[in-house]
Amino acid sequence: MTTIKKVPISNFASNDQLGLIAYSLNNILRVFNTKTSTFINIDATKQHQEAIKSIEFSKDGTHLITSSNDKTIKVWNTTDLSCINSIDTPKKISSAQLTLDNKSVVIADKAGDVYIYNLDDTKEKLEKDKKDVEDGEEKNLLLGHFSSITDMIFSDCHKYILTADRDEKVRVSKYPHAFDIESFCLGHTQFVSKLLIKNDILLTGSGDGTIKVWKWKDGQLLQSINMFDKIKNEAPEPAAVLTTIPLYISNDRVYVYVEEHSTLFTFKYANNVIDESSFSSIQLESSPLAVQAVDSGNVLLVSLWATTDTTPLVVAIDTAKSVVIPDHSLAKTLNEKTEVPALGDKELKELFDTTLQSQFKKYSGLSERKKIHMENKNKDDQPEAPLKLRKMTTEGAAEVSK
Amino acid sequence: METETSNNTNVEDTTSTTTTATDKPQQQKRKKAIKPYHRIKAHSNPLSDNDFNYPVSPDKMDWSPHYPQFLKDHPEKRVEVADVGCGYGGLTVSLSAALPDQMILGMEIRDKVVQYVDERIVKLREKETDKYQNISVLKTNAMKYLPNYFYKGQLQKIFFLFPDPHFKKANHKRRIISSTLLSEYAYVLAPGGLAYFISDVEELYLWMYKHFAAHPLFEQIEDQQILLSDPCIPLIINSSEEARKVNRIDGKKWYAVFRRITEPRIINKTN
Ligand SMILES: C[S@@+](CC[C@H](N)C(=O)[O-])C[C@H]1O[C@@H](n2cnc3c(N)ncnc32)[C@H](O)[C@@H]1O
């Protein structure tokens, strides 16, 4: 799939209590109030400059946080959608989260570092801290991976922070004492694409084609489901690389998306176990890229890549029956009322290429494990860019053996 | 890296991939002397191929080929000592007798160097069959894969001897000691476990010292009594190949030892 016809909805977030659904199309944030059935007006000058990467409500629903490819984080007040704060970051962002008190924002970047910024700090202080970071002072550095970070989430209690990387690992660090690593969840053999947490349980997707279920606190792997096996009968030619992305976990269902498949996969989920025999697939018009449960989890909104002019932006799924609801009113309203930014073919392709999922392709190409296999015979292979190493001699060794 | 190049049949290729700043003066020399006199052995060590495949997790690591005799005698034992960036293995080898009850692992990123140390251990074991059973070496990037090999709190000691200095500011991120990597070292170290580091480069020593001192899970051992009675101290100062090189030019060395603690220290960051 390389051609798309219009800008899709790439991120969703919702808050049932407030009745708000926030979503993004390229760089534009939209917020729909389901109680009044109106869009909340957002100052156009405050919108992001480039594609939005994540949207998240604060735990108490008072704030909304967005991160974007333009390397800024914005914090919005959910009552009137005024932009409270806009923070420039030095690196490309993988994920941004508000702390429980909404006073700070935690930002994971593609260089592998996680920083924390206090939102009350003046712009000058932030600038200064950032400069200090460049000078090696690392004042706001919370933790770091020696690898690109792909996703970051807080545990429900906010006492732990989980980070996933391009090198197969999920790290569980204490929060705020993130220098104290609680555990690693090790088992994936390719980059980890997505983290999803529900109390003690973590769900991960990966470029290795599996979905894994963990007791994250002690890094214990509970279950691993190989999506290759599940879909090999459906897809005539399953891709060599499958990126699995767990999208949503409700009380009794898990939804999974496999990159470049026009299908939403679902399993029953109870007592921390995915019931493999309950596997079923919901056929869609095109590949999904974001989902959001609304209506107390009874309905799942699924956004689609538009491969034809008539592909809807979003479809609604009945979570009890696992079927598409043909004329769901909310989906219908969103499809009819959402202004879709106009982009040329070239820009659309660019958007497609820079959207999260397709970026993973790059990761799978870079996977060390794979590389190691391929270059097994090349004995002088260095895993990273050339390391500058000291010259050493074995004269000392000769002395020792004497 | 004399040994590496002389062992390689394709000298020019090697130079282009592993040339280092300090190697420069030698580069010309090498170009003239392209006389491969030593073919690479089809590696004598069956482990090397496995070593390319770092384990997915510590559960998946089979240590028995590394310590066949030792594990036969003490099947319950695990690796407790890591020599990170072990180079030609001087420390790893001398720790064998100093810590006879513990399993010691040299970790090194350069293939040829790993191969050298491996052969060195094989020869030592052949010479004295009852000795050197508690040491081994493997190829890995210790900045990435320690948690793949070791469980939380598995190590009693971790050594960083004469690490690569990476002088350029842009390359400081590649230094083997940084605040974020220290969190990983703290993870693999047991409470009370010790981290040793030494350097002949004052700037690098100060960098390492500053980062250890600023990490809430490490506490410096300042008590001279403790340090004097630690059999590892003389070894970090004199046993490794780098240490001997520094001795020959009468260079200075700086070292420190930090303990892994469980209750985070409160650190006053200025400002
Ligand atoms: C200057 S040498 C010191 C060797 C030895 N410790 C000694 O004192 O003789 C540094 C060594 O660290 C190794 N090294 C550098 N980065 C490494 C990494 N990330 N993982 C494992 N070894 C590494 C280098 O290949 C080199 O052999």
mmCIF file of N, CA, C and O in Angstrom, chain A residues 111 113 138-139 141 143-144 146 167-169 171 177 179-184 186-187 189 368-369 372-373 376 379-381 384-397 399-400, chain B residues 1-4 8 14 20 22-23 43 52-54 56 88 110-112 116 120 143-145 147-148 152 164-166 173-174 179-180 183-184 187 200 215-217 241-242 244-245 248 264:
data_model
loop_
_atom_site.group_PDB
_atom_site.id
_atom_site.type_symbol
_atom_site.label_atom_id
_atom_site.label_comp_id
_atom_site.label_asym_id
_atom_site.label_seq_id
_atom_site.Cartn_x
_atom_site.Cartn_y
_atom_site.Cartn_z
ATOM 1 N N ALA A 111 16.544 9.584 20.367
ATOM 2 C CA ALA A 111 17.947 9.360 20.692
ATOM 3 C C ALA A 111 18.064 8.393 21.867
ATOM 4 O O ALA A 111 19.161 7.980 22.225
ATOM 5 N N ASP A 113 16.668 8.955 25.042
ATOM 6 C CA ASP A 113 16.633 9.588 26.355
ATOM 7 C C ASP A 113 15.222 9.982 26.757
ATOM 8 O O ASP A 113 14.367 10.236 25.916
ATOM 9 N N GLU A 138 22.873 17.227 31.803
ATOM 10 C CA GLU A 138 21.796 16.248 31.959
ATOM 11 C C GLU A 138 20.908 16.495 33.173
ATOM 12 O O GLU A 138 20.542 15.591 33.895
ATOM 13 N N LYS A 139 20.572 17.739 33.405
ATOM 14 C CA LYS A 139 19.820 18.049 34.612
ATOM 15 C C LYS A 139 18.425 17.428 34.607
ATOM 16 O O LYS A 139 17.955 16.961 35.631
ATOM 17 N N LEU A 141 17.444 14.876 32.792
ATOM 18 C CA LEU A 141 17.450 13.523 32.246
ATOM 19 C C LEU A 141 16.898 12.545 33.272
ATOM 20 O O LEU A 141 17.367 12.478 34.399
ATOM 21 N N LEU A 143 16.018 9.033 32.394
ATOM 22 C CA LEU A 143 16.631 7.740 32.111
ATOM 23 C C LEU A 143 17.034 7.717 30.646
ATOM 24 O O LEU A 143 16.673 8.622 29.884
ATOM 25 N N GLY A 144 17.760 6.690 30.254
ATOM 26 C CA GLY A 144 18.176 6.610 28.860
ATOM 27 C C GLY A 144 18.415 5.182 28.421
ATOM 28 O O GLY A 144 18.828 4.342 29.210
ATOM 29 N N PHE A 146 20.398 2.856 25.376
ATOM 30 C CA PHE A 146 21.451 2.974 24.377
ATOM 31 C C PHE A 146 20.874 2.536 23.031
ATOM 32 O O PHE A 146 21.450 1.735 22.320
ATOM 33 N N ASP A 167 15.831 -2.124 20.265
ATOM 34 C CA ASP A 167 16.594 -3.345 20.513
ATOM 35 C C ASP A 167 15.828 -4.356 21.347
ATOM 36 O O ASP A 167 16.382 -4.930 22.274
ATOM 37 N N GLU A 168 14.554 -4.522 21.094
ATOM 38 C CA GLU A 168 13.795 -5.647 21.675
ATOM 39 C C GLU A 168 13.416 -5.512 23.141
ATOM 40 O O GLU A 168 12.760 -6.370 23.689
ATOM 41 N N LYS A 169 13.907 -4.478 23.809
ATOM 42 C CA LYS A 169 13.743 -4.452 25.269
ATOM 43 C C LYS A 169 12.598 -3.569 25.736
ATOM 44 O O LYS A 169 12.299 -2.545 25.150
ATOM 45 N N ARG A 171 11.909 -1.698 29.375
ATOM 46 C CA ARG A 171 12.507 -1.434 30.675
ATOM 47 C C ARG A 171 11.449 -0.881 31.617
ATOM 48 O O ARG A 171 10.657 -0.024 31.226
ATOM 49 N N HIS A 177 12.026 7.912 40.838
ATOM 50 C CA HIS A 177 13.420 7.466 40.937
ATOM 51 C C HIS A 177 13.791 6.557 39.774
ATOM 52 O O HIS A 177 14.091 5.378 39.956
ATOM 53 N N PHE A 179 16.296 6.175 38.082
ATOM 54 C CA PHE A 179 17.635 5.576 38.048
ATOM 55 C C PHE A 179 17.610 4.160 38.615
ATOM 56 O O PHE A 179 18.574 3.418 38.500
ATOM 57 N N ASP A 180 16.488 3.797 39.252
ATOM 58 C CA ASP A 180 16.363 2.487 39.875
ATOM 59 C C ASP A 180 15.509 1.595 38.963
ATOM 60 O O ASP A 180 14.292 1.738 38.905
ATOM 61 N N ILE A 181 16.158 0.700 38.242
ATOM 62 C CA ILE A 181 15.443 -0.155 37.288
ATOM 63 C C ILE A 181 14.808 -1.320 38.023
ATOM 64 O O ILE A 181 15.491 -2.060 38.730
ATOM 65 N N GLU A 182 13.521 -1.466 37.867
ATOM 66 C CA GLU A 182 12.804 -2.539 38.548
ATOM 67 C C GLU A 182 12.986 -3.862 37.807
ATOM 68 O O GLU A 182 13.278 -4.891 38.393
ATOM 69 N N SER A 183 12.807 -3.825 36.483
ATOM 70 C CA SER A 183 12.922 -5.066 35.714
ATOM 71 C C SER A 183 13.072 -4.768 34.230
ATOM 72 O O SER A 183 12.919 -3.626 33.797
ATOM 73 N N PHE A 184 13.378 -5.814 33.495
ATOM 74 C CA PHE A 184 13.327 -5.761 32.036
ATOM 75 C C PHE A 184 12.354 -6.833 31.574
ATOM 76 O O PHE A 184 12.339 -7.936 32.139
ATOM 77 N N LEU A 186 12.075 -9.146 28.701
ATOM 78 C CA LEU A 186 12.902 -9.592 27.583
ATOM 79 C C LEU A 186 12.294 -10.824 26.941
ATOM 80 O O LEU A 186 11.981 -11.792 27.631
ATOM 81 N N GLY A 187 12.131 -10.799 25.632
ATOM 82 C CA GLY A 187 11.548 -11.938 24.946
ATOM 83 C C GLY A 187 11.327 -11.638 23.471
ATOM 84 O O GLY A 187 11.372 -12.525 22.643
ATOM 85 N N THR A 189 12.214 -10.479 19.731
ATOM 86 C CA THR A 189 13.456 -10.629 18.981
ATOM 87 C C THR A 189 13.590 -9.565 17.900
ATOM 88 O O THR A 189 14.433 -9.657 17.024
ATOM 89 N N GLU A 368 19.647 -5.457 14.997
ATOM 90 C CA GLU A 368 20.985 -5.980 15.208
ATOM 91 C C GLU A 368 21.024 -7.493 15.059
ATOM 92 O O GLU A 368 21.914 -8.051 14.460
ATOM 93 N N ARG A 369 20.013 -8.132 15.611
ATOM 94 C CA ARG A 369 19.975 -9.587 15.566
ATOM 95 C C ARG A 369 20.023 -10.072 14.120
ATOM 96 O O ARG A 369 20.726 -10.989 13.767
ATOM 97 N N ILE A 372 23.373 -9.273 12.530
ATOM 98 C CA ILE A 372 24.376 -10.196 13.026
ATOM 99 C C ILE A 372 24.311 -11.506 12.251
ATOM 100 O O ILE A 372 25.312 -12.053 11.841
ATOM 101 N N HIS A 373 23.096 -11.973 12.005
ATOM 102 C CA HIS A 373 22.946 -13.195 11.232
ATOM 103 C C HIS A 373 23.526 -13.049 9.837
ATOM 104 O O HIS A 373 24.265 -13.882 9.357
ATOM 105 N N ASN A 376 27.346 -12.697 9.628
ATOM 106 C CA ASN A 376 28.030 -13.633 10.489
ATOM 107 C C ASN A 376 29.443 -13.938 10.017
ATOM 108 O O ASN A 376 30.340 -14.181 10.807
ATOM 109 N N LYS A 379 33.976 -11.065 9.840
ATOM 110 C CA LYS A 379 34.476 -11.106 11.203
ATOM 111 C C LYS A 379 34.818 -9.735 11.775
ATOM 112 O O LYS A 379 34.977 -9.587 12.972
ATOM 113 N N ASP A 380 34.987 -8.770 10.942
ATOM 114 C CA ASP A 380 35.368 -7.479 11.496
ATOM 115 C C ASP A 380 34.209 -6.513 11.590
ATOM 116 O O ASP A 380 34.380 -5.319 11.748
ATOM 117 N N ASP A 381 33.054 -7.067 11.519
ATOM 118 C CA ASP A 381 31.853 -6.255 11.575
ATOM 119 C C ASP A 381 31.720 -5.540 12.915
ATOM 120 O O ASP A 381 31.886 -6.114 13.975
ATOM 121 N N GLU A 384 27.935 -0.912 15.461
ATOM 122 C CA GLU A 384 27.507 0.487 15.391
ATOM 123 C C GLU A 384 28.356 1.206 14.357
ATOM 124 O O GLU A 384 29.219 0.636 13.722
ATOM 125 N N ALA A 385 28.091 2.489 14.224
ATOM 126 C CA ALA A 385 28.971 3.319 13.430
ATOM 127 C C ALA A 385 30.375 3.141 13.999
ATOM 128 O O ALA A 385 30.532 2.846 15.181
ATOM 129 N N PRO A 386 31.419 3.323 13.176
ATOM 130 C CA PRO A 386 32.767 3.021 13.638
ATOM 131 C C PRO A 386 33.046 3.601 15.027
ATOM 132 O O PRO A 386 32.854 4.779 15.264
ATOM 133 N N LEU A 387 33.455 2.767 15.913
ATOM 134 C CA LEU A 387 33.800 3.220 17.245
ATOM 135 C C LEU A 387 35.254 3.651 17.222
ATOM 136 O O LEU A 387 36.092 2.979 16.634
ATOM 137 N N LYS A 388 35.508 4.743 17.894
ATOM 138 C CA LYS A 388 36.907 5.143 18.014
ATOM 139 C C LYS A 388 37.490 4.431 19.212
ATOM 140 O O LYS A 388 37.141 4.698 20.339
ATOM 141 N N LEU A 389 38.349 3.477 18.950
ATOM 142 C CA LEU A 389 38.890 2.695 20.044
ATOM 143 C C LEU A 389 40.373 2.984 20.212
ATOM 144 O O LEU A 389 41.062 3.375 19.274
ATOM 145 N N ARG A 390 40.823 2.748 21.398
ATOM 146 C CA ARG A 390 42.236 2.999 21.678
ATOM 147 C C ARG A 390 43.102 1.926 21.058
ATOM 148 O O ARG A 390 42.714 0.769 20.978
ATOM 149 N N LYS A 391 44.274 2.322 20.746
ATOM 150 C CA LYS A 391 45.219 1.340 20.261
ATOM 151 C C LYS A 391 45.673 0.498 21.445
ATOM 152 O O LYS A 391 45.890 1.002 22.533
ATOM 153 N N MET A 392 45.765 -0.786 21.242
ATOM 154 C CA MET A 392 46.218 -1.630 22.337
ATOM 155 C C MET A 392 47.284 -2.588 21.853
ATOM 156 O O MET A 392 47.358 -2.890 20.686
ATOM 157 N N THR A 393 48.061 -3.065 22.765
ATOM 158 C CA THR A 393 49.088 -4.023 22.392
ATOM 159 C C THR A 393 48.967 -5.265 23.246
ATOM 160 O O THR A 393 48.344 -5.242 24.294
ATOM 161 N N THR A 394 49.605 -6.332 22.795
ATOM 162 C CA THR A 394 49.562 -7.560 23.590
ATOM 163 C C THR A 394 50.876 -7.765 24.317
ATOM 164 O O THR A 394 51.103 -8.810 24.906
ATOM 165 N N GLU A 395 51.729 -6.760 24.282
ATOM 166 C CA GLU A 395 53.019 -6.944 24.960
ATOM 167 C C GLU A 395 52.813 -7.358 26.407
ATOM 168 O O GLU A 395 53.515 -8.204 26.929
ATOM 169 N N GLY A 396 51.839 -6.716 27.041
ATOM 170 C CA GLY A 396 51.547 -7.027 28.435
ATOM 171 C C GLY A 396 51.235 -8.502 28.601
ATOM 172 O O GLY A 396 51.714 -9.151 29.531
ATOM 173 N N ALA A 397 50.476 -9.021 27.657
ATOM 174 C CA ALA A 397 50.084 -10.426 27.745
ATOM 175 C C ALA A 397 51.318 -11.323 27.701
ATOM 176 O O ALA A 397 51.409 -12.303 28.430
ATOM 177 N N GLU A 399 54.208 -10.572 28.751
ATOM 178 C CA GLU A 399 54.832 -10.491 30.072
ATOM 179 C C GLU A 399 54.170 -11.457 31.053
ATOM 180 O O GLU A 399 54.839 -12.142 31.809
ATOM 181 N N VAL A 400 52.828 -11.455 30.996
ATOM 182 C CA VAL A 400 52.088 -12.282 31.943
ATOM 183 C C VAL A 400 52.450 -13.753 31.774
ATOM 184 O O VAL A 400 52.695 -14.462 32.741
ATOM 185 N N MET B 1 46.519 -1.628 16.993
ATOM 186 C CA MET B 1 45.994 -2.982 17.132
ATOM 187 C C MET B 1 46.838 -3.967 16.343
ATOM 188 O O MET B 1 46.403 -4.512 15.336
ATOM 189 N N GLU B 2 48.043 -4.131 16.763
ATOM 190 C CA GLU B 2 48.967 -4.946 15.995
ATOM 191 C C GLU B 2 48.446 -6.346 15.708
ATOM 192 O O GLU B 2 48.466 -6.796 14.573
ATOM 193 N N THR B 3 47.975 -7.004 16.735
ATOM 194 C CA THR B 3 47.566 -8.397 16.541
ATOM 195 C C THR B 3 46.456 -8.526 15.522
ATOM 196 O O THR B 3 46.471 -9.421 14.713
ATOM 197 N N GLU B 4 45.534 -7.596 15.585
ATOM 198 C CA GLU B 4 44.391 -7.716 14.693
ATOM 199 C C GLU B 4 44.819 -7.701 13.241
ATOM 200 O O GLU B 4 44.432 -8.538 12.461
ATOM 201 N N ASN B 8 45.041 -10.675 9.988
ATOM 202 C CA ASN B 8 44.023 -10.563 8.957
ATOM 203 C C ASN B 8 44.612 -10.655 7.575
ATOM 204 O O ASN B 8 45.662 -10.098 7.281
ATOM 205 N N THR B 14 40.610 -4.044 6.766
ATOM 206 C CA THR B 14 40.560 -3.889 8.214
ATOM 207 C C THR B 14 40.892 -2.465 8.609
ATOM 208 O O THR B 14 40.244 -1.870 9.453
ATOM 209 N N THR B 20 41.645 4.013 13.917
ATOM 210 C CA THR B 20 41.289 4.915 14.998
ATOM 211 C C THR B 20 42.215 6.115 14.949
ATOM 212 O O THR B 20 43.238 6.107 14.261
ATOM 213 N N THR B 22 44.226 7.238 17.109
ATOM 214 C CA THR B 22 45.571 6.980 17.588
ATOM 215 C C THR B 22 46.338 6.047 16.665
ATOM 216 O O THR B 22 47.537 5.908 16.775
ATOM 217 N N ASP B 23 45.640 5.412 15.768
ATOM 218 C CA ASP B 23 46.305 4.484 14.859
ATOM 219 C C ASP B 23 46.987 5.183 13.698
ATOM 220 O O ASP B 23 47.767 4.594 12.992
ATOM 221 N N HIS B 43 37.719 -20.391 13.309
ATOM 222 C CA HIS B 43 37.876 -20.194 14.753
ATOM 223 C C HIS B 43 37.836 -21.474 15.557
ATOM 224 O O HIS B 43 36.972 -22.323 15.415
ATOM 225 N N PHE B 52 27.677 -14.465 18.709
ATOM 226 C CA PHE B 52 27.086 -13.450 17.859
ATOM 227 C C PHE B 52 25.627 -13.266 18.216
ATOM 228 O O PHE B 52 25.085 -12.203 18.119
ATOM 229 N N ASN B 53 25.026 -14.359 18.618
ATOM 230 C CA ASN B 53 23.631 -14.314 18.983
ATOM 231 C C ASN B 53 23.506 -14.097 20.468
ATOM 232 O O ASN B 53 23.458 -15.034 21.231
ATOM 233 N N TYR B 54 23.439 -12.854 20.864
ATOM 234 C CA TYR B 54 23.249 -12.617 22.292
ATOM 235 C C TYR B 54 21.921 -13.236 22.703
ATOM 236 O O TYR B 54 20.980 -13.272 21.912
ATOM 237 N N VAL B 56 18.233 -13.877 24.160
ATOM 238 C CA VAL B 56 17.057 -13.022 24.274
ATOM 239 C C VAL B 56 16.887 -12.572 25.729
ATOM 240 O O VAL B 56 16.520 -11.448 26.005
ATOM 241 N N TYR B 88 42.687 -7.559 26.097
ATOM 242 C CA TYR B 88 43.414 -8.819 25.924
ATOM 243 C C TYR B 88 43.358 -9.728 27.142
ATOM 244 O O TYR B 88 44.024 -10.752 27.194
ATOM 245 N N ARG B 110 35.383 -6.332 20.401
ATOM 246 C CA ARG B 110 36.154 -6.578 19.175
ATOM 247 C C ARG B 110 36.434 -8.066 18.990
ATOM 248 O O ARG B 110 37.074 -8.705 19.828
ATOM 249 N N ASP B 111 35.985 -8.549 17.836
ATOM 250 C CA ASP B 111 36.102 -9.965 17.523
ATOM 251 C C ASP B 111 37.477 -10.559 17.712
ATOM 252 O O ASP B 111 37.646 -11.572 18.372
ATOM 253 N N LYS B 112 38.436 -9.918 17.089
ATOM 254 C CA LYS B 112 39.786 -10.472 17.102
ATOM 255 C C LYS B 112 40.321 -10.537 18.511
ATOM 256 O O LYS B 112 41.034 -11.451 18.885
ATOM 257 N N TYR B 116 41.436 -13.757 20.646
ATOM 258 C CA TYR B 116 42.742 -13.840 21.300
ATOM 259 C C TYR B 116 42.597 -14.322 22.747
ATOM 260 O O TYR B 116 43.269 -15.245 23.192
ATOM 261 N N ARG B 120 43.762 -17.698 24.559
ATOM 262 C CA ARG B 120 44.632 -17.578 25.730
ATOM 263 C C ARG B 120 44.108 -18.450 26.876
ATOM 264 O O ARG B 120 44.870 -19.169 27.527
ATOM 265 N N MET B 143 27.418 -2.094 26.449
ATOM 266 C CA MET B 143 26.566 -0.930 26.665
ATOM 267 C C MET B 143 25.116 -1.237 26.314
ATOM 268 O O MET B 143 24.228 -0.466 26.612
ATOM 269 N N LYS B 144 24.902 -2.353 25.630
ATOM 270 C CA LYS B 144 23.542 -2.680 25.212
ATOM 271 C C LYS B 144 22.988 -3.925 25.855
ATOM 272 O O LYS B 144 21.796 -4.014 26.110
ATOM 273 N N TYR B 145 23.815 -4.920 26.045
ATOM 274 C CA TYR B 145 23.248 -6.245 26.290
ATOM 275 C C TYR B 145 23.472 -6.839 27.673
ATOM 276 O O TYR B 145 23.197 -8.021 27.874
ATOM 277 N N PRO B 147 21.689 -6.708 30.376
ATOM 278 C CA PRO B 147 20.485 -7.364 30.914
ATOM 279 C C PRO B 147 20.104 -8.634 30.161
ATOM 280 O O PRO B 147 19.293 -9.412 30.655
ATOM 281 N N ASN B 148 20.666 -8.847 28.966
ATOM 282 C CA ASN B 148 20.408 -10.093 28.248
ATOM 283 C C ASN B 148 21.182 -11.252 28.862
ATOM 284 O O ASN B 148 20.807 -12.405 28.706
ATOM 285 N N LYS B 152 18.813 -9.419 37.458
ATOM 286 C CA LYS B 152 18.926 -8.309 38.401
ATOM 287 C C LYS B 152 19.734 -8.765 39.612
ATOM 288 O O LYS B 152 19.476 -9.829 40.170
ATOM 289 N N ASP B 164 37.922 3.218 26.695
ATOM 290 C CA ASP B 164 38.218 4.136 25.599
ATOM 291 C C ASP B 164 37.769 5.542 25.983
ATOM 292 O O ASP B 164 36.643 5.723 26.434
ATOM 293 N N PRO B 165 38.634 6.530 25.787
ATOM 294 C CA PRO B 165 38.307 7.869 26.305
ATOM 295 C C PRO B 165 37.275 8.672 25.504
ATOM 296 O O PRO B 165 36.602 9.504 26.076
ATOM 297 N N HIS B 166 37.137 8.419 24.208
ATOM 298 C CA HIS B 166 36.213 9.212 23.384
ATOM 299 C C HIS B 166 36.283 10.694 23.740
ATOM 300 O O HIS B 166 35.357 11.262 24.301
ATOM 301 N N LYS B 173 28.699 10.451 24.453
ATOM 302 C CA LYS B 173 27.608 9.495 24.631
ATOM 303 C C LYS B 173 28.087 8.055 24.475
ATOM 304 O O LYS B 173 27.429 7.133 24.906
ATOM 305 N N ARG B 174 29.241 7.900 23.837
ATOM 306 C CA ARG B 174 29.752 6.544 23.637
ATOM 307 C C ARG B 174 30.595 6.056 24.795
ATOM 308 O O ARG B 174 31.070 4.926 24.798
ATOM 309 N N SER B 179 25.405 8.572 33.161
ATOM 310 C CA SER B 179 24.420 8.425 34.232
ATOM 311 C C SER B 179 23.385 7.364 33.878
ATOM 312 O O SER B 179 22.946 6.599 34.733
ATOM 313 N N THR B 180 23.016 7.287 32.599
ATOM 314 C CA THR B 180 21.968 6.335 32.242
ATOM 315 C C THR B 180 22.504 4.893 32.217
ATOM 316 O O THR B 180 21.820 3.970 32.632
ATOM 317 N N SER B 183 22.696 3.266 35.635
ATOM 318 C CA SER B 183 21.461 2.651 36.128
ATOM 319 C C SER B 183 21.408 1.178 35.731
ATOM 320 O O SER B 183 20.931 0.342 36.492
ATOM 321 N N GLU B 184 21.905 0.868 34.533
ATOM 322 C CA GLU B 184 21.936 -0.545 34.115
ATOM 323 C C GLU B 184 22.970 -1.336 34.896
ATOM 324 O O GLU B 184 22.753 -2.495 35.239
ATOM 325 N N TYR B 187 21.563 -2.101 38.105
ATOM 326 C CA TYR B 187 20.577 -3.177 37.973
ATOM 327 C C TYR B 187 21.236 -4.562 38.039
ATOM 328 O O TYR B 187 20.756 -5.456 38.726
ATOM 329 N N ASP B 200 44.153 6.075 32.925
ATOM 330 C CA ASP B 200 45.371 6.882 32.885
ATOM 331 C C ASP B 200 45.086 8.224 32.235
ATOM 332 O O ASP B 200 45.976 9.039 32.064
ATOM 333 N N HIS B 215 25.381 9.352 41.056
ATOM 334 C CA HIS B 215 24.314 8.360 40.920
ATOM 335 C C HIS B 215 23.817 7.916 42.293
ATOM 336 O O HIS B 215 24.607 7.440 43.119
ATOM 337 N N PRO B 216 22.521 8.043 42.556
ATOM 338 C CA PRO B 216 22.000 7.772 43.900
ATOM 339 C C PRO B 216 22.153 6.323 44.358
ATOM 340 O O PRO B 216 22.025 6.054 45.545
ATOM 341 N N LEU B 217 22.431 5.392 43.448
ATOM 342 C CA LEU B 217 22.544 3.998 43.870
ATOM 343 C C LEU B 217 24.000 3.548 44.053
ATOM 344 O O LEU B 217 24.273 2.369 44.251
ATOM 345 N N GLU B 241 46.635 -5.360 30.244
ATOM 346 C CA GLU B 241 47.607 -4.965 29.232
ATOM 347 C C GLU B 241 47.759 -3.443 29.180
ATOM 348 O O GLU B 241 48.850 -2.917 29.030
ATOM 349 N N GLU B 242 46.633 -2.746 29.319
ATOM 350 C CA GLU B 242 46.700 -1.290 29.308
ATOM 351 C C GLU B 242 47.489 -0.795 30.512
ATOM 352 O O GLU B 242 48.302 0.117 30.405
ATOM 353 N N ARG B 244 49.864 -2.259 32.029
ATOM 354 C CA ARG B 244 51.288 -2.502 31.810
ATOM 355 C C ARG B 244 51.877 -1.501 30.826
ATOM 356 O O ARG B 244 53.017 -1.075 30.943
ATOM 357 N N LYS B 245 51.072 -1.151 29.852
ATOM 358 C CA LYS B 245 51.530 -0.164 28.884
ATOM 359 C C LYS B 245 51.814 1.156 29.607
ATOM 360 O O LYS B 245 52.838 1.796 29.379
ATOM 361 N N ARG B 248 54.998 1.058 31.571
ATOM 362 C CA ARG B 248 56.226 1.181 30.789
ATOM 363 C C ARG B 248 56.592 2.618 30.484
ATOM 364 O O ARG B 248 57.749 2.957 30.400
ATOM 365 N N PRO B 264 18.430 4.790 47.882
ATOM 366 C CA PRO B 264 19.043 5.855 47.097
ATOM 367 C C PRO B 264 19.595 6.972 47.980
ATOM 368 O O PRO B 264 18.948 7.400 48.927
#
